[in-house]
Coordinates of C-alpha atoms in Angstrom, one line a residue:
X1 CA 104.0 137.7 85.8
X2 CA 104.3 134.3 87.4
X3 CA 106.1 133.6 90.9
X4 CA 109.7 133.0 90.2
X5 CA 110.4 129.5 91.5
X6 CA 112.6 129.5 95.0
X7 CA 116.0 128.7 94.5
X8 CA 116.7 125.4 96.7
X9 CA 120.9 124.5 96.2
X10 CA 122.1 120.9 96.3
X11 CA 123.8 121.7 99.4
X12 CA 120.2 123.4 101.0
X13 CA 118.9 119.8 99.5
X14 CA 121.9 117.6 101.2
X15 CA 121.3 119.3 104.7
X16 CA 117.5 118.4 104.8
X17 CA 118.2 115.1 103.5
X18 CA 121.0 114.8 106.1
X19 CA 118.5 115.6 109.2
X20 CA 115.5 114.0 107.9
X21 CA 117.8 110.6 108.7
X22 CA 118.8 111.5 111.3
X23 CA 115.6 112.2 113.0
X24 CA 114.4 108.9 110.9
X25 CA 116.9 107.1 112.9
X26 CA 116.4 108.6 116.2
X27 CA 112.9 108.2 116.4
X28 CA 111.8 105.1 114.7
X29 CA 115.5 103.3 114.8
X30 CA 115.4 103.2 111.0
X31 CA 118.0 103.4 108.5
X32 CA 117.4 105.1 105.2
X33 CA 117.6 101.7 103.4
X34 CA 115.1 100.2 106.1
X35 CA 112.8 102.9 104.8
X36 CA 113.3 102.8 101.1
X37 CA 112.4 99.5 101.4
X38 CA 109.4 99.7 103.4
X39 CA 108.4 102.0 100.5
X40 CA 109.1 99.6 97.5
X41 CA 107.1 96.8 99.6
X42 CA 104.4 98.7 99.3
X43 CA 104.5 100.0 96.0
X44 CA 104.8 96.3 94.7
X45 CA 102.0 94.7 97.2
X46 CA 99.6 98.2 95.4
X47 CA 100.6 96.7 91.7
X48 CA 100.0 93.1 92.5
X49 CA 96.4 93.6 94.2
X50 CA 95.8 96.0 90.8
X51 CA 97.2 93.5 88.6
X52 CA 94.9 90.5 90.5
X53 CA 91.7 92.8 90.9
X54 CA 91.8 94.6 87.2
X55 CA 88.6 92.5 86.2
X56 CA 87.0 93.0 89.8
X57 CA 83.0 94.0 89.4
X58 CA 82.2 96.4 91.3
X59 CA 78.4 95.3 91.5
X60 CA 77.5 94.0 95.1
X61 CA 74.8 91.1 95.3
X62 CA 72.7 92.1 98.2
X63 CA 69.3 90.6 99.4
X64 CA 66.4 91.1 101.7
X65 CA 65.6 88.5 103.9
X66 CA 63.9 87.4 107.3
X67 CA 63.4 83.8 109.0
X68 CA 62.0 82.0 112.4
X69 CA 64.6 79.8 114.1
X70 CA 64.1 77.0 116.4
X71 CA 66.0 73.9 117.6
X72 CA 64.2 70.9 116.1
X73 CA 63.2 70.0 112.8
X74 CA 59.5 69.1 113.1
X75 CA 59.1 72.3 114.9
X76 CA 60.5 73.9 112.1
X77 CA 58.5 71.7 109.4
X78 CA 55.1 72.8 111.7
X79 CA 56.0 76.2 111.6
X80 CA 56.3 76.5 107.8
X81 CA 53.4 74.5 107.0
X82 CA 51.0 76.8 109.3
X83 CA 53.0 80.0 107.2
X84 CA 51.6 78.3 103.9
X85 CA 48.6 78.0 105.3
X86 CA 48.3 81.5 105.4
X87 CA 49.3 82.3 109.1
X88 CA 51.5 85.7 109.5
X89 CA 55.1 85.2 109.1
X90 CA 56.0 87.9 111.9
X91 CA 53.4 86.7 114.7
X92 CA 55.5 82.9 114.6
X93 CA 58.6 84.4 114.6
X94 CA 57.9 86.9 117.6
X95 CA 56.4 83.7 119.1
X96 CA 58.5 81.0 118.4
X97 CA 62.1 82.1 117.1
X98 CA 65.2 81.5 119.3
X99 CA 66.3 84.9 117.2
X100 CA 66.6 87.3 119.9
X101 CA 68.3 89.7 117.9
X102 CA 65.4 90.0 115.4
X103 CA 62.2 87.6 116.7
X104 CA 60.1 90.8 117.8
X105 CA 61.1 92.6 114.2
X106 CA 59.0 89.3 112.4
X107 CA 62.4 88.1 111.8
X108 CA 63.6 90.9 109.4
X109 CA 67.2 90.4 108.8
X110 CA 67.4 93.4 106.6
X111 CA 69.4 93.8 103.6
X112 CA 72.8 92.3 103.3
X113 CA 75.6 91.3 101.0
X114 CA 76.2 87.8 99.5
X115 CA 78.8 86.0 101.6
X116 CA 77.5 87.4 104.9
X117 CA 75.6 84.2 106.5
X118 CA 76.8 81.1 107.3
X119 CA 77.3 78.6 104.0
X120 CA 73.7 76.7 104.2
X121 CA 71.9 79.9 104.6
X122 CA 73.8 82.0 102.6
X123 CA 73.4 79.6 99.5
X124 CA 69.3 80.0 100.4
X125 CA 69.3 83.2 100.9
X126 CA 71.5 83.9 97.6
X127 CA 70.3 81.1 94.8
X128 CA 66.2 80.1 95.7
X129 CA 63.7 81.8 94.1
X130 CA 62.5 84.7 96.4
X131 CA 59.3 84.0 98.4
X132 CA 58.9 81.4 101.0
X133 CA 61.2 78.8 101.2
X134 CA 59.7 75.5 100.9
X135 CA 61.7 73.3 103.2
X136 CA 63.8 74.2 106.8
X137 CA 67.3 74.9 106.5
X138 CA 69.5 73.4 109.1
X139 CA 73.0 75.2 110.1
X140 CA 74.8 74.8 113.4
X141 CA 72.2 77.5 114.9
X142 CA 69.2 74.8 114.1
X143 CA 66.5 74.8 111.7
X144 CA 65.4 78.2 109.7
X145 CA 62.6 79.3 107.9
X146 CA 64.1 81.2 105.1
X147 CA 61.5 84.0 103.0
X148 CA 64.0 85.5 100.9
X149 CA 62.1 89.2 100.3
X150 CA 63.9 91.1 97.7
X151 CA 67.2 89.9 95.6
X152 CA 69.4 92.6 93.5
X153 CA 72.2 94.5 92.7
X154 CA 74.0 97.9 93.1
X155 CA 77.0 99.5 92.6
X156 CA 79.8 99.3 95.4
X157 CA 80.9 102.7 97.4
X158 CA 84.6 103.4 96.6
X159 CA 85.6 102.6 100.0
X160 CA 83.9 99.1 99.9
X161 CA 85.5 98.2 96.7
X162 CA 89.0 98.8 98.0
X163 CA 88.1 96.4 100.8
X164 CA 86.9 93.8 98.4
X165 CA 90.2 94.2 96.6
X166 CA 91.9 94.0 99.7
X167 CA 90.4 90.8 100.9
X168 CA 90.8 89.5 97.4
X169 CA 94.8 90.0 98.3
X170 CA 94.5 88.8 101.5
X171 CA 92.8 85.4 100.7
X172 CA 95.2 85.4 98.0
X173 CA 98.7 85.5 100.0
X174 CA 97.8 83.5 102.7
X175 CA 96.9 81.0 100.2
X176 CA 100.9 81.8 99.2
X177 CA 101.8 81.4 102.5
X178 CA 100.6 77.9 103.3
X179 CA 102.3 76.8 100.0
X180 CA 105.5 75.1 101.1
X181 CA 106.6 75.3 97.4
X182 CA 107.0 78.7 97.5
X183 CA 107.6 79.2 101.4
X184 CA 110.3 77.8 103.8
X185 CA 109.8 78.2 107.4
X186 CA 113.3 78.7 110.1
X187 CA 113.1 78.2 113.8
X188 CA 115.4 80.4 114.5
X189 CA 113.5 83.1 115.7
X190 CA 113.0 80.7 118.5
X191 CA 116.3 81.1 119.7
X192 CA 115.6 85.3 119.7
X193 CA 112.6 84.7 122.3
X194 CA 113.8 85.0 126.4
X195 CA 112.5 82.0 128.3
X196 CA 111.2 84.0 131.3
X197 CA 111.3 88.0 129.8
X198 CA 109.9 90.5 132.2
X199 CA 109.6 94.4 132.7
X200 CA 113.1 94.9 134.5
X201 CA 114.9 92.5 131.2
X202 CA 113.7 94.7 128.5
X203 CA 114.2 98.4 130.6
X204 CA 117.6 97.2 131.0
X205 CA 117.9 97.1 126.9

């Protein structure tokens, strides 16, 4: 035969309800409403990024890239040109990069998602044809030398798809935020704030 189910009154029910706000109260200074709707915030913030992120690919655009950076752009247009002429990619780079992280690896930047470098090498790195790229690339670092190895697709662990959805939300509600159609900002929190507050002011609280 099955287990018989344990019989739990409404009163049993009441008491526990009755002592789980209490200690609600007591620890976190929370009423029963305040927690309620803490819960229904965050039921309606999981339904909006599901509603926003339905049509979300999970397929993550990585590539394999390396490059040789240095301040000035004829050094960088000297560089390449010696490259096409058949010199070794990773001997110039170990020689001439300001790279530190990666000059002594031939420049190897490994494989990495699309979005991860700054714009101008990003779009290089993301859009060229893979192979040597045929003119320096200049971003706030200096001039590159971009080979882009290796270009493709895979699918997106479960945990890094939740952060995508997550940053798609993010992006999404500051974007809300900075509205002022939709958003009216008070001062008077400013009034809440103690001019000069110190360690003695708040123990006595």
């Amino acid at each position: 035969p099955l287990p018989s189910a344990t019989p739990y009154t409404l009163e049993g029910y009441n008491t526990v309800y009755g002592d789980f706000n209490t200690r609600l109260t007591r620890i976190t200074g929370l009423t029963n409403a305040d927690l309620r709707r803490l819960v229904e915030t965050n039921l309606l913030r999981t339904k909006i990024i599901e509603a926003m992120t339905k049509d979300t690919s999970r397929d993550s655009l990585e590539a394999k890239s390396r490059h040789i950076l240095v301040a000035d752009e004829k050094t960088a247009k000297d560089l390449l040109e010696r490259i096409k002429k058949g010199e070794d990619f990773a001997k110039i780079a170990a020689e001439f990069s300001t790279d530190l992280s990666n000059k002594d690896k031939g420049g190897e930047l490994g494989t990495q998602p699309d979005g991860f470098f700054v714009p101008e090498f990003n779009t290089i790195v993301f859009t060229a044809p893979v192979g040597l790229y045929p003119e320096p690339v200049k971003t706030t670092f200096g001039y590159h030398i971009i080979e882009v190895q290796s270009r493709g697709t895979r699918q997106m662990t479960d945990d890094e798809f939740d952060q995508k959805k997550q940053d798609i939300f993010s992006k999404w509600i500051i974007e809300q935020r900075t509205n002022k159609t939709l958003v009216t900002e008070f001062d008077k929190w400013k009034t809440s704030i103690p001019n000069t507050p110190t360690i003695d002011s708040v123990n006595q609280e």
